[in-house]
Amino acid sequence: MPGGVSLNLDTEDLAQRYERISADRQFRGGKELLRELALAPGQTVLDIGCGTGMLAEYAASLVGPTGSIVGIDPLPLRIEIAKKRSAPNLSFKVGNANDLGEFAPDSFDVVYMNAVFHWLPEKSAPLRAILRALKLGGRLGITTAPPAARRWLNVIRDRVLAREPYNKYPEAQASQYRLSEEGIGKLLLENGFEVALLETRVSASMRGQWTAEGALDFAEASSFGNFLGHLPEDLQVSAREEIKRDLESLIARRRADDTPRENPAHGGRIIAVATKP
Ligand SMILES: C[S@@+](CC[C@H](N)C(=O)[O-])C[C@H]1O[C@@H](n2cnc3c(N)ncnc32)[C@H](O)[C@@H]1O
């Protein structure tokens, strides 16, 4: 796969942590996306980058026994967890947004990617493949991280990684590929979609009380090992400790001056719905 994101750093521990942590985070944002997509009984749906399958299971309850959901994800350890949820209208397999050739043209009412788009280094080929797999009038739903978001955790991570000895191991490329609302809208139009909804939202789950350990857990599990994955293992441990220490002092300072306590790993999410005209 091109780019700096690796699909080979996932572990059983990260996959299980993701399953636990995403219940309160990606899952909530995903339910909001499914509301916008107005899933209805009988519909056929493809969940690309389904992770451990929590949102796909919920989607299956919305389309009912006459509908169906297929979830694909390139990480076998996450698909293993997802498969425990399999039901007559719900199935999972290892798969990639860059290879949707196994799905017949015009076969889905809805395709969605929840918290996945920023992991795709190249987005046009997947978008064209999704357009092909959608029925006429079918809908694509996306939630993704915006580039301008001030994620405290990333600011601190970058500061720590600029120090000795971590700076001896520069990241080859960014591991996330974020686009602005404008960039996403343009890309959707260029690839044949009509845009029905495009906005940035901050939901309640992104505020609230945050601990440094909780923020690091979230970053590691949701990046499937890419958070510090470019460093040798011993340096991953010490970099994590330094980030945690700096994050704890930031959280303490913000508590002292009563700054609203935003999730340091989050800065809002872009939500988009586009249709196949
Ligand atoms: C933050 S998780 C989101 C998982 C799930 N959609 C959810 O809502 O909980 C990002 C997911 O994107 C998947 N992903 C990364 N690159 C991908 C690709 N090229 N094709 C499909 N999925 C990909 C990862 O494997 C990971 O499971």
CSV table of C-alpha atoms and ligand atoms in Angstrom, one decimal:
chain,number,residue,atom,x,y,z
A,1,MET,CA,0.0,0.0,0.0
A,2,PRO,CA,1.4,3.5,-0.9
A,3,GLY,CA,2.0,6.1,1.8
A,4,GLY,CA,3.1,5.9,5.5
A,5,VAL,CA,0.2,4.0,6.9
A,6,SER,CA,1.0,0.4,7.8
A,7,LEU,CA,-1.6,-2.4,7.9
A,8,ASN,CA,0.9,-4.7,9.6
A,9,LEU,CA,1.2,-3.2,13.0
A,10,ASP,CA,-2.1,-4.3,14.5
A,11,THR,CA,-2.1,-6.7,17.5
A,12,GLU,CA,-4.7,-8.7,19.3
A,13,ASP,CA,-4.4,-6.3,22.3
A,14,LEU,CA,-5.0,-3.2,20.0
A,15,ALA,CA,-7.9,-4.9,18.3
A,16,GLN,CA,-9.6,-5.8,21.6
A,17,ARG,CA,-8.8,-2.3,23.0
A,18,TYR,CA,-10.4,-0.8,19.9
A,19,GLU,CA,-13.6,-2.9,20.4
A,20,ARG,CA,-13.8,-1.6,24.0
A,21,ILE,CA,-12.9,2.1,23.3
A,22,SER,CA,-14.8,2.6,20.1
A,23,ALA,CA,-18.2,1.9,21.8
A,24,ASP,CA,-18.1,5.4,23.2
A,25,ARG,CA,-16.4,7.2,20.3
A,26,GLN,CA,-16.5,6.0,16.7
A,27,PHE,CA,-19.7,4.1,17.3
A,28,ARG,CA,-21.5,7.3,18.4
A,29,GLY,CA,-20.3,9.2,15.4
A,30,GLY,CA,-21.2,6.3,13.2
A,31,LYS,CA,-24.8,6.2,14.5
A,32,GLU,CA,-25.1,9.8,13.6
A,33,LEU,CA,-23.9,9.0,10.1
A,34,LEU,CA,-26.4,6.2,9.7
A,35,ARG,CA,-29.2,8.6,10.8
A,36,GLU,CA,-28.1,11.0,8.0
A,37,LEU,CA,-28.1,8.0,5.6
A,38,ALA,CA,-31.6,7.1,6.7
A,39,LEU,CA,-31.1,3.3,6.5
A,40,ALA,CA,-34.4,1.5,5.9
A,41,PRO,CA,-35.6,-2.1,6.1
A,42,GLY,CA,-34.6,-4.1,3.0
A,43,GLN,CA,-31.5,-2.1,2.0
A,44,THR,CA,-28.2,-3.6,1.0
A,45,VAL,CA,-25.2,-1.9,2.7
A,46,LEU,CA,-21.4,-2.1,2.4
A,47,ASP,CA,-19.4,-0.9,5.5
A,48,ILE,CA,-15.8,-0.2,4.3
A,49,GLY,CA,-13.2,-0.3,7.0
A,50,CYS,CA,-15.7,-1.8,9.5
A,51,GLY,CA,-13.1,-2.5,12.2
A,52,THR,CA,-14.5,-4.8,14.8
A,53,GLY,CA,-18.0,-4.5,13.3
A,54,MET,CA,-19.9,-2.7,16.1
A,55,LEU,CA,-21.5,-0.2,13.7
A,56,ALA,CA,-22.2,-2.8,11.0
A,57,GLU,CA,-24.1,-4.8,13.6
A,58,TYR,CA,-26.2,-1.8,14.5
A,59,ALA,CA,-26.8,-1.1,10.7
A,60,ALA,CA,-28.0,-4.7,10.4
A,61,SER,CA,-30.7,-4.0,13.0
A,62,LEU,CA,-31.8,-1.0,10.9
A,63,VAL,CA,-32.1,-2.8,7.6
A,64,GLY,CA,-33.7,-5.9,9.2
A,65,PRO,CA,-34.0,-9.5,8.0
A,66,THR,CA,-34.8,-8.4,4.4
A,67,GLY,CA,-31.7,-6.2,4.1
A,68,SER,CA,-28.1,-7.1,4.4
A,69,ILE,CA,-24.8,-5.6,5.5
A,70,VAL,CA,-21.3,-6.7,4.4
A,71,GLY,CA,-18.4,-5.3,6.4
A,72,ILE,CA,-14.8,-5.4,5.0
A,73,ASP,CA,-11.6,-4.4,6.7
A,74,PRO,CA,-7.9,-5.1,5.8
A,75,LEU,CA,-7.0,-6.0,9.4
A,76,PRO,CA,-7.6,-9.7,10.0
A,77,LEU,CA,-7.5,-9.4,13.8
A,78,ARG,CA,-10.4,-6.9,13.7
A,79,ILE,CA,-12.4,-9.0,11.3
A,80,GLU,CA,-11.9,-12.0,13.6
A,81,ILE,CA,-13.7,-10.0,16.4
A,82,ALA,CA,-16.3,-8.8,13.9
A,83,LYS,CA,-17.2,-12.3,12.8
A,84,LYS,CA,-18.4,-13.2,16.3
A,85,ARG,CA,-21.3,-10.8,15.5
A,86,SER,CA,-22.3,-12.5,12.2
A,87,ALA,CA,-26.0,-13.0,11.6
A,88,PRO,CA,-28.1,-14.0,8.6
A,89,ASN,CA,-28.2,-10.4,7.3
A,90,LEU,CA,-24.6,-9.6,8.5
A,91,SER,CA,-21.3,-10.8,7.2
A,92,PHE,CA,-17.6,-9.8,7.4
A,93,LYS,CA,-14.5,-10.4,5.4
A,94,VAL,CA,-11.0,-9.2,5.0
A,95,GLY,CA,-11.0,-6.6,2.3
A,96,ASN,CA,-9.7,-3.2,1.2
A,97,ALA,CA,-11.2,0.0,-0.1
A,98,ASN,CA,-8.7,-0.2,-2.9
A,99,ASP,CA,-10.1,-3.5,-4.2
A,100,LEU,CA,-13.9,-3.6,-4.5
A,101,GLY,CA,-13.9,-5.7,-7.7
A,102,GLU,CA,-15.7,-8.7,-6.0
A,103,PHE,CA,-18.9,-6.6,-5.6
A,104,ALA,CA,-21.2,-6.5,-8.6
A,105,PRO,CA,-21.9,-3.1,-10.2
A,106,ASP,CA,-25.1,-1.4,-8.9
A,107,SER,CA,-25.4,-3.7,-5.9
A,108,PHE,CA,-25.6,-1.5,-2.8
A,109,ASP,CA,-28.2,1.1,-1.6
A,110,VAL,CA,-25.7,2.5,0.8
A,111,VAL,CA,-21.9,2.4,1.2
A,112,TYR,CA,-20.3,4.0,4.2
A,113,MET,CA,-16.8,4.6,5.7
A,114,ASN,CA,-16.9,5.7,9.4
A,115,ALA,CA,-13.5,7.1,10.6
A,116,VAL,CA,-11.7,5.5,7.6
A,117,PHE,CA,-11.3,8.1,4.9
A,118,HIS,CA,-8.3,9.8,6.5
A,119,TRP,CA,-6.5,6.5,6.4
A,120,LEU,CA,-6.7,6.2,2.6
A,121,PRO,CA,-3.6,7.7,1.0
A,122,GLU,CA,-5.3,7.8,-2.4
A,123,LYS,CA,-9.0,8.4,-2.4
A,124,SER,CA,-10.1,8.7,-6.1
A,125,ALA,CA,-9.8,5.1,-7.0
A,126,PRO,CA,-11.8,3.9,-4.0
A,127,LEU,CA,-14.5,6.6,-4.7
A,128,ARG,CA,-14.8,5.5,-8.3
A,129,ALA,CA,-15.1,1.8,-7.2
A,130,ILE,CA,-17.8,2.8,-4.7
A,131,LEU,CA,-19.7,4.7,-7.4
A,132,ARG,CA,-19.6,1.6,-9.5
A,133,ALA,CA,-20.9,-0.6,-6.6
A,134,LEU,CA,-23.7,1.7,-5.7
A,135,LYS,CA,-27.2,1.5,-7.3
A,136,LEU,CA,-28.5,4.6,-9.1
A,137,GLY,CA,-29.6,7.1,-6.4
A,138,GLY,CA,-27.5,5.1,-3.8
A,139,ARG,CA,-25.8,7.0,-1.1
A,140,LEU,CA,-22.2,7.2,0.2
A,141,GLY,CA,-21.7,8.2,3.8
A,142,ILE,CA,-18.3,9.4,5.3
A,143,THR,CA,-17.1,10.6,8.6
A,144,THR,CA,-13.5,11.6,8.8
A,145,ALA,CA,-11.0,13.7,10.8
A,146,PRO,CA,-10.6,17.4,9.6
A,147,PRO,CA,-7.0,18.7,9.0
A,148,ALA,CA,-7.3,21.9,10.8
A,149,ALA,CA,-8.4,20.3,14.1
A,150,ARG,CA,-6.2,21.2,17.0
A,151,ARG,CA,-5.6,17.8,18.5
A,152,TRP,CA,-3.6,18.4,21.6
A,153,LEU,CA,-2.4,14.9,21.6
A,154,ASN,CA,-0.8,15.3,18.1
A,155,VAL,CA,0.8,18.6,19.0
A,156,ILE,CA,2.4,17.0,22.0
A,157,ARG,CA,3.3,13.9,20.0
A,158,ASP,CA,5.1,16.0,17.4
A,159,ARG,CA,6.9,18.0,20.0
A,160,VAL,CA,8.2,14.8,21.7
A,161,LEU,CA,9.2,13.2,18.4
A,162,ALA,CA,11.2,16.3,17.5
A,163,ARG,CA,13.5,15.5,20.6
A,164,GLU,CA,16.5,13.3,20.8
A,165,PRO,CA,16.6,10.3,20.2
A,166,TYR,CA,13.3,10.1,18.4
A,167,ASN,CA,14.2,12.6,15.8
A,168,LYS,CA,16.7,10.1,14.4
A,169,TYR,CA,13.7,8.1,13.1
A,170,PRO,CA,11.8,10.6,11.0
A,171,GLU,CA,8.5,9.3,9.7
A,172,ALA,CA,8.7,8.5,6.0
A,173,GLN,CA,5.4,10.1,5.3
A,174,ALA,CA,2.4,11.2,7.3
A,175,SER,CA,0.3,8.3,8.3
A,176,GLN,CA,-3.0,10.1,7.9
A,177,TYR,CA,-4.3,11.8,4.8
A,178,ARG,CA,-6.8,14.4,6.0
A,179,LEU,CA,-8.8,16.7,3.7
A,180,SER,CA,-10.7,19.8,4.4
A,181,GLU,CA,-14.5,20.0,3.9
A,182,GLU,CA,-13.8,21.8,0.6
A,183,GLY,CA,-11.3,19.2,-0.5
A,184,ILE,CA,-13.7,16.4,0.2
A,185,GLY,CA,-16.5,18.1,-1.6
A,186,LYS,CA,-14.3,18.7,-4.7
A,187,LEU,CA,-13.1,15.1,-4.7
A,188,LEU,CA,-16.7,13.7,-4.5
A,189,LEU,CA,-17.8,15.9,-7.4
A,190,GLU,CA,-14.7,15.0,-9.5
A,191,ASN,CA,-15.5,11.3,-9.0
A,192,GLY,CA,-19.1,11.5,-10.1
A,193,PHE,CA,-21.0,12.0,-6.9
A,194,GLU,CA,-23.6,14.7,-6.0
A,195,VAL,CA,-23.0,16.1,-2.5
A,196,ALA,CA,-26.1,16.1,-0.2
A,197,LEU,CA,-24.5,16.9,3.1
A,198,LEU,CA,-21.0,18.2,4.0
A,199,GLU,CA,-20.2,19.8,7.4
A,200,THR,CA,-18.0,19.6,10.5
A,201,ARG,CA,-19.5,18.6,13.8
A,202,VAL,CA,-18.3,18.3,17.4
A,203,SER,CA,-20.3,15.8,19.4
A,204,ALA,CA,-20.7,15.4,23.1
A,205,SER,CA,-18.5,12.3,23.2
A,206,MET,CA,-15.5,14.5,22.1
A,207,ARG,CA,-15.8,16.7,25.2
A,208,GLY,CA,-16.0,15.5,28.7
A,209,GLN,CA,-13.3,14.3,31.1
A,210,TRP,CA,-10.1,13.0,29.6
A,211,THR,CA,-7.1,11.3,31.1
A,212,ALA,CA,-3.8,11.1,29.4
A,213,GLU,CA,-3.8,7.3,29.5
A,214,GLY,CA,-7.3,7.3,28.0
A,215,ALA,CA,-6.3,9.6,25.1
A,216,LEU,CA,-3.2,7.5,24.4
A,217,ASP,CA,-5.2,4.2,24.4
A,218,PHE,CA,-7.6,5.8,22.0
A,219,ALA,CA,-4.8,7.0,19.6
A,220,GLU,CA,-3.0,3.7,19.6
A,221,ALA,CA,-6.0,1.4,19.1
A,222,SER,CA,-7.8,3.6,16.5
A,223,SER,CA,-4.5,3.9,14.5
A,224,PHE,CA,-4.0,0.2,14.6
A,225,GLY,CA,-0.4,0.6,15.8
A,226,ASN,CA,0.6,3.6,13.6
A,227,PHE,CA,0.7,6.1,16.4
A,228,LEU,CA,4.4,5.5,17.2
A,229,GLY,CA,4.8,2.5,14.9
A,230,HIS,CA,7.8,4.0,13.0
A,231,LEU,CA,10.0,3.9,16.1
A,232,PRO,CA,12.0,0.9,17.4
A,233,GLU,CA,10.0,-0.9,20.2
A,234,ASP,CA,12.1,0.4,23.2
A,235,LEU,CA,11.8,4.0,21.9
A,236,GLN,CA,8.0,3.5,21.5
A,237,VAL,CA,7.8,2.8,25.2
A,238,SER,CA,9.9,5.8,26.3
A,239,ALA,CA,8.2,8.2,23.7
A,240,ARG,CA,4.8,7.1,25.1
A,241,GLU,CA,5.9,7.9,28.6
A,242,GLU,CA,7.1,11.3,27.6
A,243,ILE,CA,3.9,12.1,25.7
A,244,LYS,CA,1.9,10.9,28.6
A,245,ARG,CA,3.8,13.1,31.1
A,246,ASP,CA,3.5,16.2,28.9
A,247,LEU,CA,-0.2,15.4,28.3
A,248,GLU,CA,-0.8,15.1,32.0
A,249,SER,CA,0.7,18.4,32.8
A,250,LEU,CA,-1.3,20.0,30.0
A,251,ILE,CA,-4.5,18.5,31.4
A,252,ALA,CA,-3.6,19.7,34.9
A,253,ARG,CA,-2.9,23.3,33.6
A,254,ARG,CA,-6.2,23.4,31.7
A,255,ARG,CA,-8.0,22.1,34.7
A,256,ALA,CA,-6.4,24.8,36.8
A,257,ASP,CA,-7.5,27.6,34.4
A,258,ASP,CA,-10.8,26.0,33.8
A,259,THR,CA,-10.4,25.7,30.0
A,260,PRO,CA,-13.1,23.4,28.6
A,261,ARG,CA,-11.8,19.9,28.7
A,262,GLU,CA,-11.9,18.7,25.2
A,263,ASN,CA,-10.8,15.2,24.3
A,264,PRO,CA,-7.1,15.8,23.5
A,265,ALA,CA,-7.3,13.2,20.7
A,266,HIS,CA,-10.3,14.8,18.9
A,267,GLY,CA,-11.0,18.0,17.1
A,268,GLY,CA,-14.4,17.4,15.5
A,269,ARG,CA,-15.3,15.3,12.5
A,270,ILE,CA,-16.4,16.0,9.0
A,271,ILE,CA,-19.6,14.2,8.0
A,272,ALA,CA,-20.5,13.8,4.3
A,273,VAL,CA,-23.3,12.2,2.4
A,274,ALA,CA,-23.2,12.0,-1.4
A,275,THR,CA,-25.4,10.3,-4.0
A,276,LYS,CA,-24.9,8.4,-7.2
A,277,PRO,CA,-26.8,10.6,-9.7
B,1,LIG,C1,-10.6,4.2,13.3
B,1,LIG,S1,-11.0,2.6,12.6
B,1,LIG,C2,-12.7,2.7,12.2
B,1,LIG,C3,-13.4,1.4,12.3
B,1,LIG,C4,-14.9,1.4,12.1
B,1,LIG,N1,-15.3,1.9,10.8
B,1,LIG,C5,-15.6,2.0,13.2
B,1,LIG,O1,-16.5,2.9,13.0
B,1,LIG,O2,-15.4,1.7,14.4
B,1,LIG,C6,-10.2,2.8,11.0
B,1,LIG,C7,-10.4,1.6,10.2
B,1,LIG,O3,-10.0,1.8,8.8
B,1,LIG,C8,-9.5,0.7,8.3
B,1,LIG,N2,-8.7,0.9,7.0
B,1,LIG,C9,-7.5,1.4,6.9
B,1,LIG,N3,-7.1,1.4,5.6
B,1,LIG,C10,-8.1,0.9,4.9
B,1,LIG,C11,-8.3,0.6,3.6
B,1,LIG,N4,-7.4,0.8,2.6
B,1,LIG,N5,-9.5,0.0,3.2
B,1,LIG,C12,-10.4,-0.3,4.1
B,1,LIG,N6,-10.3,0.0,5.4
B,1,LIG,C13,-9.1,0.6,5.8
B,1,LIG,C14,-8.6,0.2,9.4
B,1,LIG,O4,-8.3,-1.2,9.2
B,1,LIG,C15,-9.5,0.4,10.6
B,1,LIG,O5,-10.2,-0.7,11.0
